PDB file of C-alpha atoms and ligand atoms in Angstrom:
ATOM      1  CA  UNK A 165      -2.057  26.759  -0.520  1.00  0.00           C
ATOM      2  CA  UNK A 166      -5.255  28.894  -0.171  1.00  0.00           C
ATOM      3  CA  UNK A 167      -7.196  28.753   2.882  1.00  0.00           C
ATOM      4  CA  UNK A 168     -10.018  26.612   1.284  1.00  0.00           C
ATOM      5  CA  UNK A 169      -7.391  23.944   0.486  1.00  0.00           C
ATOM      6  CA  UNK A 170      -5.860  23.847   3.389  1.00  0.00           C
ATOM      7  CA  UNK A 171      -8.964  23.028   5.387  1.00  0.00           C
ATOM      8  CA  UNK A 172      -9.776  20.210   3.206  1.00  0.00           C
ATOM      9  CA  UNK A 173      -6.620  18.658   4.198  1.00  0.00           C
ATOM     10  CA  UNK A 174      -7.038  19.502   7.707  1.00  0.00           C
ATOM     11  CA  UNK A 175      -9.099  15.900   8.013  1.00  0.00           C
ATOM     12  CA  UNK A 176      -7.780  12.256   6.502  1.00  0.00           C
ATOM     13  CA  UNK A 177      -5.848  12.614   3.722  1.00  0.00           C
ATOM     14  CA  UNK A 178      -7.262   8.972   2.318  1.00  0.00           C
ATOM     15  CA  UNK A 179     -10.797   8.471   3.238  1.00  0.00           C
ATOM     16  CA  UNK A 180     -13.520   5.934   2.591  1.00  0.00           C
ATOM     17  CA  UNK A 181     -16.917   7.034   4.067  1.00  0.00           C
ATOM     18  CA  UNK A 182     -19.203   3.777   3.959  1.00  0.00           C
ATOM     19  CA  UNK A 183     -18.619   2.453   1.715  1.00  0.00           C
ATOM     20  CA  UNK A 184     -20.298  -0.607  -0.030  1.00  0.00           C
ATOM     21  CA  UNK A 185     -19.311  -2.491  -3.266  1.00  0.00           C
ATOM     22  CA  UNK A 186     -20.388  -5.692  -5.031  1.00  0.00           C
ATOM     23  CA  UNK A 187     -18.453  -7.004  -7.864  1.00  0.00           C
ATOM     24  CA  UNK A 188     -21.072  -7.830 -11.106  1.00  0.00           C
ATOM     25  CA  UNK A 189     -23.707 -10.546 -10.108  1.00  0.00           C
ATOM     26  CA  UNK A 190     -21.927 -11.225  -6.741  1.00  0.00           C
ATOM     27  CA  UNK A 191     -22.488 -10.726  -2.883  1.00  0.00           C
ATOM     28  CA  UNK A 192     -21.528  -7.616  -1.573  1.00  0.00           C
ATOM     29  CA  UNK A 193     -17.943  -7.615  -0.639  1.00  0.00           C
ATOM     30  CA  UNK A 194     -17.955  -4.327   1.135  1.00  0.00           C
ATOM     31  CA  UNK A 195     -20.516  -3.284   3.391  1.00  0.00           C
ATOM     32  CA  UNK A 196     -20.580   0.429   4.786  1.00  0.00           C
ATOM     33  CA  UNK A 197     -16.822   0.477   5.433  1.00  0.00           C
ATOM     34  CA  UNK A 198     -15.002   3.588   6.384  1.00  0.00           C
ATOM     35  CA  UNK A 199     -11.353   4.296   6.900  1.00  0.00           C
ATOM     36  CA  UNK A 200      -9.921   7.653   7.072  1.00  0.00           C
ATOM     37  CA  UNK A 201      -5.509   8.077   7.143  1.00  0.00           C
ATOM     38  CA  UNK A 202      -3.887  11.103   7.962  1.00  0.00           C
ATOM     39  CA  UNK A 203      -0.993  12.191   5.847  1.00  0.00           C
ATOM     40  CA  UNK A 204       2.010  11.112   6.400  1.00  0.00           C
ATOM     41  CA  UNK A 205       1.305   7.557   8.066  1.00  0.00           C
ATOM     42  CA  UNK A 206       1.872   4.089   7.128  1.00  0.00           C
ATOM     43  CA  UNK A 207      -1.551   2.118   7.677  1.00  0.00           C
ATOM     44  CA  UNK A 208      -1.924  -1.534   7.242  1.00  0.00           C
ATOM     45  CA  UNK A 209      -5.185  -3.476   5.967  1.00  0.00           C
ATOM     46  CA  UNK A 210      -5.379  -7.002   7.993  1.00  0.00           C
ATOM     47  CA  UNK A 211      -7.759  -9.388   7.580  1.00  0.00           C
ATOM     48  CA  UNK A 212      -8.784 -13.237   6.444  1.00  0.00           C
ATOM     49  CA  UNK A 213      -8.784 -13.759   2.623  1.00  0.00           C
ATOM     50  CA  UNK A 214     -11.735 -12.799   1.191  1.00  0.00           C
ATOM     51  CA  UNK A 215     -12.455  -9.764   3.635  1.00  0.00           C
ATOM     52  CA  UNK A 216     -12.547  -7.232   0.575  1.00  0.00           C
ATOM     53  CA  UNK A 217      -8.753  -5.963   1.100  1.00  0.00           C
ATOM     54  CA  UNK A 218      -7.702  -6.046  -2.555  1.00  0.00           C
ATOM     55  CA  UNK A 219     -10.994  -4.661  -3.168  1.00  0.00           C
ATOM     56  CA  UNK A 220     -11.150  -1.721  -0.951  1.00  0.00           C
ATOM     57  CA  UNK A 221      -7.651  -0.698  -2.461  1.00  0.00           C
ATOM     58  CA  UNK A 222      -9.143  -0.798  -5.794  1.00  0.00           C
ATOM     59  CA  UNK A 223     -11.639   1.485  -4.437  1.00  0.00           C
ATOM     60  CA  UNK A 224      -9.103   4.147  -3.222  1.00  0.00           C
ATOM     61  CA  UNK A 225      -7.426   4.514  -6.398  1.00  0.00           C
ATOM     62  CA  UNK A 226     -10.364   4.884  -8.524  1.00  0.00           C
ATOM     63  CA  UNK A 227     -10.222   1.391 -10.160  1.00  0.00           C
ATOM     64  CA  UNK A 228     -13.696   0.150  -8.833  1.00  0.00           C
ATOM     65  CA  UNK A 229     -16.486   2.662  -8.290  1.00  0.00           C
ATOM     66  CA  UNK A 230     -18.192   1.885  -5.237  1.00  0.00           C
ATOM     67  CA  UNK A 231     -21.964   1.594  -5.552  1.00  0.00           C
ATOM     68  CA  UNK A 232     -22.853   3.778  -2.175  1.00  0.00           C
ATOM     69  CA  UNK A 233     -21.020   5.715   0.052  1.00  0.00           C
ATOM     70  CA  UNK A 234     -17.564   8.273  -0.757  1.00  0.00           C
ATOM     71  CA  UNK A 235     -13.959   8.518  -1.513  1.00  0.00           C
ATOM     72  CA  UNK A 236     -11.943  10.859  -1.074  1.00  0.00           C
ATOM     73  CA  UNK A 237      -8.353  12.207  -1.238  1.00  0.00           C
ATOM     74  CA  UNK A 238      -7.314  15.281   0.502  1.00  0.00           C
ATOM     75  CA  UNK A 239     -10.770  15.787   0.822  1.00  0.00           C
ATOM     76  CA  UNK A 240     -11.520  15.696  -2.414  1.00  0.00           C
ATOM     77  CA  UNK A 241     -13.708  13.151  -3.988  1.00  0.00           C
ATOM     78  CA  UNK A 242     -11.928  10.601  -6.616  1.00  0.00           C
ATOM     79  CA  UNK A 243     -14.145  11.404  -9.071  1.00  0.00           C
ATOM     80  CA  UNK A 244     -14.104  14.906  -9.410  1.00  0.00           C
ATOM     81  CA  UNK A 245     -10.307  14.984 -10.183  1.00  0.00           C
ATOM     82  CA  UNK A 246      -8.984  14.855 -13.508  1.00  0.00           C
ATOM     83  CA  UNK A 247      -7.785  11.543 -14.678  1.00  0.00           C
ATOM     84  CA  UNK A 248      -4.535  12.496 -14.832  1.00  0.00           C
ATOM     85  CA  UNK A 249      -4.161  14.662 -11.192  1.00  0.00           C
ATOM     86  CA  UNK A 250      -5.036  11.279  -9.717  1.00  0.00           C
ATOM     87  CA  UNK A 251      -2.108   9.469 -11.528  1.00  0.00           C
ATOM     88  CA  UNK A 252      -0.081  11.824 -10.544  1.00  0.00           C
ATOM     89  CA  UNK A 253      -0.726  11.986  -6.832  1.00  0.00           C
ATOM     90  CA  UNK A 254      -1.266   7.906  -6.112  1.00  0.00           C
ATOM     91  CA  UNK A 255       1.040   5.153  -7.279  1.00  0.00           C
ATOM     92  CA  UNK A 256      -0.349   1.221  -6.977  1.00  0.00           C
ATOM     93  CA  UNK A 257       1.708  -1.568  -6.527  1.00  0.00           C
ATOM     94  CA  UNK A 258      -0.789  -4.614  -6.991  1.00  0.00           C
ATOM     95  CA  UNK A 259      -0.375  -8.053  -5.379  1.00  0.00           C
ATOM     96  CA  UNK A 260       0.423  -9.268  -9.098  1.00  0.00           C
ATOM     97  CA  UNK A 261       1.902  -7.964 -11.729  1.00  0.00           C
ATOM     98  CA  UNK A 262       2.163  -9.335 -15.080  1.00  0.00           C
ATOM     99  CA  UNK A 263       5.761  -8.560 -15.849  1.00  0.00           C
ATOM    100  CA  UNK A 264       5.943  -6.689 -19.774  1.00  0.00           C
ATOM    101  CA  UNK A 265       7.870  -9.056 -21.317  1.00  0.00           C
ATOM    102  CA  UNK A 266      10.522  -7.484 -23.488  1.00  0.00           C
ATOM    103  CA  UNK A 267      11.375  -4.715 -21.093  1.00  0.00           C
ATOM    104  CA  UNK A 268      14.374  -4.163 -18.815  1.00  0.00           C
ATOM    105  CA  UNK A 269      13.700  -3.216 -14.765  1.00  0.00           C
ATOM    106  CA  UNK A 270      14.939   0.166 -15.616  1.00  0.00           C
ATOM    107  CA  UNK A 271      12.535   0.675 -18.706  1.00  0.00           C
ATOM    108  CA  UNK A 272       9.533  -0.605 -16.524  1.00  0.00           C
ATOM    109  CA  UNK A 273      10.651   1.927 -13.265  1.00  0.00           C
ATOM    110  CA  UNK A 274      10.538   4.804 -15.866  1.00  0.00           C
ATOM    111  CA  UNK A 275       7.127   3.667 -16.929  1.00  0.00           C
ATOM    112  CA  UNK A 276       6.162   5.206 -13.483  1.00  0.00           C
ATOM    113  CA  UNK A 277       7.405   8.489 -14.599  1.00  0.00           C
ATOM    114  CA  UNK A 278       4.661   8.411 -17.433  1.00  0.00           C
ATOM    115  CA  UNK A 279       2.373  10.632 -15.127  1.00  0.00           C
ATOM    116  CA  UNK A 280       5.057  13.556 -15.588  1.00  0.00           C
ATOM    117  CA  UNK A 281       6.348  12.852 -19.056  1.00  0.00           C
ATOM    118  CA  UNK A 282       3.752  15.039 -21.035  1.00  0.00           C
ATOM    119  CA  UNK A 283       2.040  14.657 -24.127  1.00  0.00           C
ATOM    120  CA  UNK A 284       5.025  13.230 -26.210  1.00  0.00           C
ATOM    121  CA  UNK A 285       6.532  10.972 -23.205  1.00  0.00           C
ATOM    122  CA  UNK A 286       9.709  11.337 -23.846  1.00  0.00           C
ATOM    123  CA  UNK A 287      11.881  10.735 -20.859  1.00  0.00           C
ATOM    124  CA  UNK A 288      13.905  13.782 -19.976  1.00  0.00           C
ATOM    125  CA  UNK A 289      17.502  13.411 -17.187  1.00  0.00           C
ATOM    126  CA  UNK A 290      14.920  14.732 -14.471  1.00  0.00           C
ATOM    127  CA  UNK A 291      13.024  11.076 -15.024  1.00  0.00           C
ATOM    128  CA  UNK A 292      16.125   9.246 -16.001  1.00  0.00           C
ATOM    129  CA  UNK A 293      17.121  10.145 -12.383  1.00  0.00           C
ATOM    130  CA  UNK A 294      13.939   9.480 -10.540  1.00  0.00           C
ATOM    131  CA  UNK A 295      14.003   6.105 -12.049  1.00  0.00           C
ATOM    132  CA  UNK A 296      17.551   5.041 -11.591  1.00  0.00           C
ATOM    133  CA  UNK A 297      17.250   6.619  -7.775  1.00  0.00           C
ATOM    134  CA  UNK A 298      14.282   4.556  -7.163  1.00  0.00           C
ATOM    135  CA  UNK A 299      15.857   1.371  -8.400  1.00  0.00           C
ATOM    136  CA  UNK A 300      19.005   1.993  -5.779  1.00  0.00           C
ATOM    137  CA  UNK A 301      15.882   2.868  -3.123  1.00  0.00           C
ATOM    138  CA  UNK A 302      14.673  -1.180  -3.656  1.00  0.00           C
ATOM    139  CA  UNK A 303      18.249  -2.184  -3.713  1.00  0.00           C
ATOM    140  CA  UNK A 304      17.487  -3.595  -7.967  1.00  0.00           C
ATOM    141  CA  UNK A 305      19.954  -1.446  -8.973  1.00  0.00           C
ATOM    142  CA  UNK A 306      22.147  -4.346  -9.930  1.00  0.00           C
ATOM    143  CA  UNK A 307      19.837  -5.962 -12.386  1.00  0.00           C
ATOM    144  CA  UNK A 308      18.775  -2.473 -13.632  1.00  0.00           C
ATOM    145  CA  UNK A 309      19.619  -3.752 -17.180  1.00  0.00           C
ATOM    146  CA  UNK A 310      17.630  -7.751 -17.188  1.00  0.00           C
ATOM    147  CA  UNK A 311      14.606  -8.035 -18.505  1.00  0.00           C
ATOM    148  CA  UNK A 312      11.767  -8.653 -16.429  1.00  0.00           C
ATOM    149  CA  UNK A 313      11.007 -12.252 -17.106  1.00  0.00           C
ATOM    150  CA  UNK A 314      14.541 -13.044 -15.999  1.00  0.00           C
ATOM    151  CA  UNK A 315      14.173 -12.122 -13.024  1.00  0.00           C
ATOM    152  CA  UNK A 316      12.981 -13.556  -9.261  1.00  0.00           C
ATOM    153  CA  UNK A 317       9.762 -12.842  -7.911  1.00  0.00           C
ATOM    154  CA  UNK A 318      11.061 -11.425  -5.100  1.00  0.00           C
ATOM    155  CA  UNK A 319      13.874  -8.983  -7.621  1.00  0.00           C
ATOM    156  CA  UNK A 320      10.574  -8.412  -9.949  1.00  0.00           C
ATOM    157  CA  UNK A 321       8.549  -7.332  -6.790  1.00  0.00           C
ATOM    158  CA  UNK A 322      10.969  -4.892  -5.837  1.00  0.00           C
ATOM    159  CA  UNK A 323      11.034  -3.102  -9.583  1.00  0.00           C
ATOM    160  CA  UNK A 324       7.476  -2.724  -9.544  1.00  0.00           C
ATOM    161  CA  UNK A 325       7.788  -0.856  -6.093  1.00  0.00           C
ATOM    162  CA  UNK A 326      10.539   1.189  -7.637  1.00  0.00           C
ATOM    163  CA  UNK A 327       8.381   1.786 -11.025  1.00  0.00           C
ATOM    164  CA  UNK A 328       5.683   3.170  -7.413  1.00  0.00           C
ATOM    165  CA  UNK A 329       8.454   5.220  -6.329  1.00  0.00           C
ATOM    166  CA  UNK A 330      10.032   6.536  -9.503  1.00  0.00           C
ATOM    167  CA  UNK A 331       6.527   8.336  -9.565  1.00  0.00           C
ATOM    168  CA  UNK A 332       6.716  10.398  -6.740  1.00  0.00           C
ATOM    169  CA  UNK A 333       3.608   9.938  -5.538  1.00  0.00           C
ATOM    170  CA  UNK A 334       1.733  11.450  -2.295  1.00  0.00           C
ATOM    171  CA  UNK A 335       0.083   8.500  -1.598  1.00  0.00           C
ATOM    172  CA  UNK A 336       1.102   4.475  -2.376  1.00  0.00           C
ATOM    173  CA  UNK A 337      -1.600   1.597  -1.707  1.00  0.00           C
ATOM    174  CA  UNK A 338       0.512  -1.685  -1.695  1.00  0.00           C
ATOM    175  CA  UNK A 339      -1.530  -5.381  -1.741  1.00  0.00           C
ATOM    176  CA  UNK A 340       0.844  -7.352   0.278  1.00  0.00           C
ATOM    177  CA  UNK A 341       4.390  -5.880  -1.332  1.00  0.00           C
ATOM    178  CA  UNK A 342       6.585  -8.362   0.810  1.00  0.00           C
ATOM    179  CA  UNK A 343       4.774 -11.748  -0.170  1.00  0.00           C
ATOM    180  CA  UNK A 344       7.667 -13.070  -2.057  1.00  0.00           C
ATOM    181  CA  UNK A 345      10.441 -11.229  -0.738  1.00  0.00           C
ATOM    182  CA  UNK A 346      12.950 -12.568   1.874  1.00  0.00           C
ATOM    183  CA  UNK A 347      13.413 -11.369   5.143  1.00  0.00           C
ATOM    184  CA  UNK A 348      15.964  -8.845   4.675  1.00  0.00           C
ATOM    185  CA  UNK A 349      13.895  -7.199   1.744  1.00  0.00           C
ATOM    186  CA  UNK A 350      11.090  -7.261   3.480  1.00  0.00           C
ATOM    187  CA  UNK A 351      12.916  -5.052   6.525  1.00  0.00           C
ATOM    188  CA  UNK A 352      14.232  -3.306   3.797  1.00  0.00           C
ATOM    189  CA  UNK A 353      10.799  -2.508   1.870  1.00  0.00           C
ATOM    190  CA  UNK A 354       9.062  -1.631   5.548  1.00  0.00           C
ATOM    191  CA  UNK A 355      11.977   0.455   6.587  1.00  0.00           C
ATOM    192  CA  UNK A 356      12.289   2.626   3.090  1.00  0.00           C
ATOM    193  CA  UNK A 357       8.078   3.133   3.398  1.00  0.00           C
ATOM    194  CA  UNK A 358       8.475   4.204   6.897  1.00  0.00           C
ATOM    195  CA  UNK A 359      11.344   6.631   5.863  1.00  0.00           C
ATOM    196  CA  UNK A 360       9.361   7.880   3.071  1.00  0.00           C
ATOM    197  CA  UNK A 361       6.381   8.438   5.746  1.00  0.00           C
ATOM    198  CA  UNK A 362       8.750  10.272   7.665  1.00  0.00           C
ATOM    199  CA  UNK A 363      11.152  12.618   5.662  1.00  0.00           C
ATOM    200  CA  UNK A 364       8.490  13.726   2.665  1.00  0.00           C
ATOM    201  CA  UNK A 365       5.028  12.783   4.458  1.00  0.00           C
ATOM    202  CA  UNK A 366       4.094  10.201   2.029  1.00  0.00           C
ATOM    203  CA  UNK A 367       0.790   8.224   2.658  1.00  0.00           C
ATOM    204  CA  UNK A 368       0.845   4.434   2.695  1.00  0.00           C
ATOM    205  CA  UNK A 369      -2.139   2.139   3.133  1.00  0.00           C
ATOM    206  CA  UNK A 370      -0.923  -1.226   2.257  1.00  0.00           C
ATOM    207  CA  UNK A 371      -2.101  -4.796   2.741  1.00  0.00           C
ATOM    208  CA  UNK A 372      -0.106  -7.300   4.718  1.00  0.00           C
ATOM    209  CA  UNK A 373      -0.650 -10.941   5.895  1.00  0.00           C
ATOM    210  CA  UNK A 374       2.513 -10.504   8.142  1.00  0.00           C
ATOM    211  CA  UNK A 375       0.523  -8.961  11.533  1.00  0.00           C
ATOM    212  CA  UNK A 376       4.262  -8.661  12.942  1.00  0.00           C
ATOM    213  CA  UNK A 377       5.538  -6.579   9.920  1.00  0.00           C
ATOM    214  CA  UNK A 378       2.289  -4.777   9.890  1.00  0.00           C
ATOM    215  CA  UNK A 379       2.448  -4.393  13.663  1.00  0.00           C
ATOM    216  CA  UNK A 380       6.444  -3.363  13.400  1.00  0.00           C
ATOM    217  CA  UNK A 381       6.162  -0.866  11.260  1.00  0.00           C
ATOM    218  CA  UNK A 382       2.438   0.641  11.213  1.00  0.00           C
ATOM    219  CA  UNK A 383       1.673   3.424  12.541  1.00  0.00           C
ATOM    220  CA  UNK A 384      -1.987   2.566  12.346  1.00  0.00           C
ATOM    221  CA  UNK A 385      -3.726  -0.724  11.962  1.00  0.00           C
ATOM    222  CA  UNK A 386      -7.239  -1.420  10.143  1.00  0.00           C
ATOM    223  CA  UNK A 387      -8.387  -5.009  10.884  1.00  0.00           C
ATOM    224  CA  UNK A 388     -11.113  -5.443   7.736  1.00  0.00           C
ATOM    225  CA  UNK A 389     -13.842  -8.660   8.526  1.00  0.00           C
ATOM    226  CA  UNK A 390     -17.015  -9.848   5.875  1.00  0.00           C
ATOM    227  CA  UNK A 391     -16.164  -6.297   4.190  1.00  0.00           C
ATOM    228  CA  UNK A 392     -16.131  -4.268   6.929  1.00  0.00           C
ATOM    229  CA  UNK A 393     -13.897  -2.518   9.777  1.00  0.00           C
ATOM    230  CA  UNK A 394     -13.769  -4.937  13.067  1.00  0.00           C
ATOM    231  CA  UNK A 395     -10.967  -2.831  15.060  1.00  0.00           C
ATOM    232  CA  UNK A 396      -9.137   0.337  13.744  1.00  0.00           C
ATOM    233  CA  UNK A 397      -6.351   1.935  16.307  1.00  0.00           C
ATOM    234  CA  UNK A 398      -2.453   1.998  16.710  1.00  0.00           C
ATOM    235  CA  UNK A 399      -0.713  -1.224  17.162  1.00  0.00           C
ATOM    236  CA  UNK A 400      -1.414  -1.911  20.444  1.00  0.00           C
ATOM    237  CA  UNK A 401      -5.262  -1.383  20.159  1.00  0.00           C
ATOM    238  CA  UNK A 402      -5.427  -3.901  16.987  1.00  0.00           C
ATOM    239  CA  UNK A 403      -2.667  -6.676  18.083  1.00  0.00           C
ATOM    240  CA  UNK A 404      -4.222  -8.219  20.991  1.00  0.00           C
ATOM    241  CA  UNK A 405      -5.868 -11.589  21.534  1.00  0.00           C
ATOM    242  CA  UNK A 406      -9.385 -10.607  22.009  1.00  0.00           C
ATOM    243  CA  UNK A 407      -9.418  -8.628  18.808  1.00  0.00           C
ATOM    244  CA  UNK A 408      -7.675 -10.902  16.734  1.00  0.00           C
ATOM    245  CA  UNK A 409      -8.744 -14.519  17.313  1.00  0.00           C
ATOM    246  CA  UNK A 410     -12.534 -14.198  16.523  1.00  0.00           C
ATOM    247  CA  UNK A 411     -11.678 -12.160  12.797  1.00  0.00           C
ATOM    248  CA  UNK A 412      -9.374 -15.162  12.047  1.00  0.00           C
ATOM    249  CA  UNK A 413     -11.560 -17.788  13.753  1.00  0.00           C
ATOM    250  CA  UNK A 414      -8.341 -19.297  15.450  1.00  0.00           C
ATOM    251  CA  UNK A 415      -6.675 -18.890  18.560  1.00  0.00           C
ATOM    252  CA  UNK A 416      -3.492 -16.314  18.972  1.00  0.00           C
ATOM    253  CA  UNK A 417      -1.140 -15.471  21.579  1.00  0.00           C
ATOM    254  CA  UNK A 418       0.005 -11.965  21.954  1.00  0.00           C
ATOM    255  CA  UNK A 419       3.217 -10.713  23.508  1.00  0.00           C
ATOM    256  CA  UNK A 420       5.509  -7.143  23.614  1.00  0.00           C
ATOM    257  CA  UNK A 421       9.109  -6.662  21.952  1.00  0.00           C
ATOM    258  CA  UNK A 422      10.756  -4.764  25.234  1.00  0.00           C
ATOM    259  CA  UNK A 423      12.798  -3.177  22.529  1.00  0.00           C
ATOM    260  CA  UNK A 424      10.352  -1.654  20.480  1.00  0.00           C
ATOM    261  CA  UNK A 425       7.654  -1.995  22.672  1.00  0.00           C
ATOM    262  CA  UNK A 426       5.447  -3.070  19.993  1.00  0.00           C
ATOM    263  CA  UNK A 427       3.007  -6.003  20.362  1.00  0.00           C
ATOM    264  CA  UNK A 428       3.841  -9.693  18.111  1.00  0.00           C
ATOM    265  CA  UNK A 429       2.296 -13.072  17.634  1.00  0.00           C
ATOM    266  CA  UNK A 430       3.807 -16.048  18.634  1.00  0.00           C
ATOM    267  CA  UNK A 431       3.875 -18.652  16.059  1.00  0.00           C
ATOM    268  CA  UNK A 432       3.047 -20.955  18.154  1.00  0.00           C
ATOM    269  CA  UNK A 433       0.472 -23.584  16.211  1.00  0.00           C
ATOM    270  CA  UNK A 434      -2.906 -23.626  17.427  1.00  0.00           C
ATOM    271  CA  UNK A 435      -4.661 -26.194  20.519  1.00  0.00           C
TER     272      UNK A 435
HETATM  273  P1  ADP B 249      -8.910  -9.918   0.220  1.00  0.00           P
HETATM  274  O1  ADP B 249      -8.005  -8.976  -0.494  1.00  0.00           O
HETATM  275  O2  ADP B 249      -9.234  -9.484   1.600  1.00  0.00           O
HETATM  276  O3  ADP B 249      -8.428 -11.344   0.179  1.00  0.00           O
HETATM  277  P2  ADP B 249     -10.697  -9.440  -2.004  1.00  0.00           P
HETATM  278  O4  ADP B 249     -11.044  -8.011  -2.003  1.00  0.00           O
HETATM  279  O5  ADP B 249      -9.672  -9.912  -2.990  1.00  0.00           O
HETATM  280  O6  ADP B 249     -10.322  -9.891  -0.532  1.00  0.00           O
HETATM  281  O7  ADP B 249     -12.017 -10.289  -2.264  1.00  0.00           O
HETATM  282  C1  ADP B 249     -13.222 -10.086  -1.545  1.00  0.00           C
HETATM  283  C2  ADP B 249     -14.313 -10.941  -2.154  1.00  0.00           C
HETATM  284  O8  ADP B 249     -14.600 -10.509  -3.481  1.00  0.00           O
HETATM  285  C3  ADP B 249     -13.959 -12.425  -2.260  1.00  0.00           C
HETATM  286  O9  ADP B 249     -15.088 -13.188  -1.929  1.00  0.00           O
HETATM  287  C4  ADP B 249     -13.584 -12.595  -3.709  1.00  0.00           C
HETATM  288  O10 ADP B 249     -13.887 -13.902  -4.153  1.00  0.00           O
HETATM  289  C5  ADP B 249     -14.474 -11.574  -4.399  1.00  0.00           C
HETATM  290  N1  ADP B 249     -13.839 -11.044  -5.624  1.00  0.00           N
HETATM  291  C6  ADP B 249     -12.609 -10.492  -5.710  1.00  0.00           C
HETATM  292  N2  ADP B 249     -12.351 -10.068  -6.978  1.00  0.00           N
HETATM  293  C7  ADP B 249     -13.461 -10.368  -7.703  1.00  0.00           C
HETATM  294  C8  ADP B 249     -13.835 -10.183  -9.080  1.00  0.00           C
HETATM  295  N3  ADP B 249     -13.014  -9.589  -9.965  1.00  0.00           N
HETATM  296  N4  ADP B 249     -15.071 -10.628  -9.459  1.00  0.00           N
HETATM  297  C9  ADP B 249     -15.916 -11.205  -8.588  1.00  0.00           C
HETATM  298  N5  ADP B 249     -15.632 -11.404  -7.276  1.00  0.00           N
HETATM  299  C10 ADP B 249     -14.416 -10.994  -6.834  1.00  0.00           C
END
């Protein structure tokens, strides 16, 4: 890596610098937010419905443009990378996918490898491999062979986060990738990301409406209100009463796991 390069990944390796966005005749949805995550973490977006989540990760892959402000990966602005560099480098795994109908799970996890394919896309063993190792990652690997309409949301969910994997990406932006899973896939999902964070420095930024999965597993937390950053920090800065209670406009009780020594909510029902 030449010297140049490496100081341009000296900062965050994902990075919005206020940014604002407004989809086609509407309100803006994102107003001067920035958000910067160093390689090699899992961050979490919280936030109401309707805070510009889902629209912010559009933003960081390239899908939206935003109308002020920059984005950058490794320092390098989305835009001047070639289309296919991008692909490459950052896998998406949106909040819903319309299944391809007519394709098994293990023909949709090696449409991830299309990025390295080439020209021709032809699937050599190398992608063969990446694919069928990805679908043993997500624990699919028995229903490698169904098609994709036959299967669960919560088995469908976890070939589109192998089809993620299978790519190889440096960075993954998930919108909420345990929503339909049950509670030993979504351990299971959490714990594979924060392996992946760990052993080969992959980037996550990923939406969640679980603040206790978020708050289990994240190394950082980014609390996003009306399209814009209300509290940014570790765990423990972003999982606390005070913080939490006027974003979601109801009233939340905060405690510590001894174990883990990570903060949780109590679901205890408001009043
Ligand atoms: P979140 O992911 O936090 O729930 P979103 O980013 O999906 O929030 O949405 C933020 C705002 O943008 C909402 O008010 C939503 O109605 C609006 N919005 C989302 N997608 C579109 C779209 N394609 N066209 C117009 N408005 C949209």
């Amino acid at each position: 890596m030449t010297e140049e390069v490496s100081a341009l990944t000296a900062g965050p390796y994902v990075e919005a610098r206020d940014v604002e966005f407004a989809y086609p005749r509407g309100p803006r949805v994102l107003a001067g937010l920035s958000l910067g995550v160093e390689r090699g973490r899992l961050a979490c977006l919280l936030g109401p419905n309707g805070s510009g989540k889902t629209t912010l990760l559009r933003i960081l892959i390239g899908l939206l443009s935003p109308s002020k402000g920059d984005v950058r990966l490794a320092g390098i602005r989305l835009a001047d990378y070639p289309r296919g560099a991008l692909a490459r480098r950052i896998a998406y795994v949106p909040q819903e996918t319309l299944a391809a109908v007519g394709f098994t799970a293990l023909e949709t996890v090696l449409m991830g490898r299309s990025p390295h394919t080439g020209a021709l896309g032809f699937a050599a063993a190398r992608d063969w491999y990446a694919a069928r190792e990805a679908l043993r990652l997500t624990d699919a690997e028995p229903f490698a062979e169904r098609g994709l309409e036959e299967l669960s949301g919560g088995e469908r969910q976890r070939v589109i986060i192998a089809r993620a994997l299978a790519q190889e990406p440096d960075v993954m932006l998930l919108d909420e990738p345990t929503s339909f899973l049950d509670i030993r896939h979504q351990h299971a999902i959490y714990g594979l990301l924060r392996r992946l964070v760990k052993e080969r420095e992959l980037t996550v930024v990923c939406v969640s409406h679980d603040l206790n999965l978020a708050a289990a597993y994240a190394d950082r937390l980014v609390l996003v209100s009306r399209g814009r950053v209300a509290a940014a920090g570790e765990p423990d800065e972003v999982i606390r009463s005070e913080v939490l209670s006027p974003v979601y406009e109801t009233p939340v009780e905060v405690r510590r796991d001894d174990a883990t020594g990570r903060p949780y909510l109590l679901p205890r029902p408001p009043g």
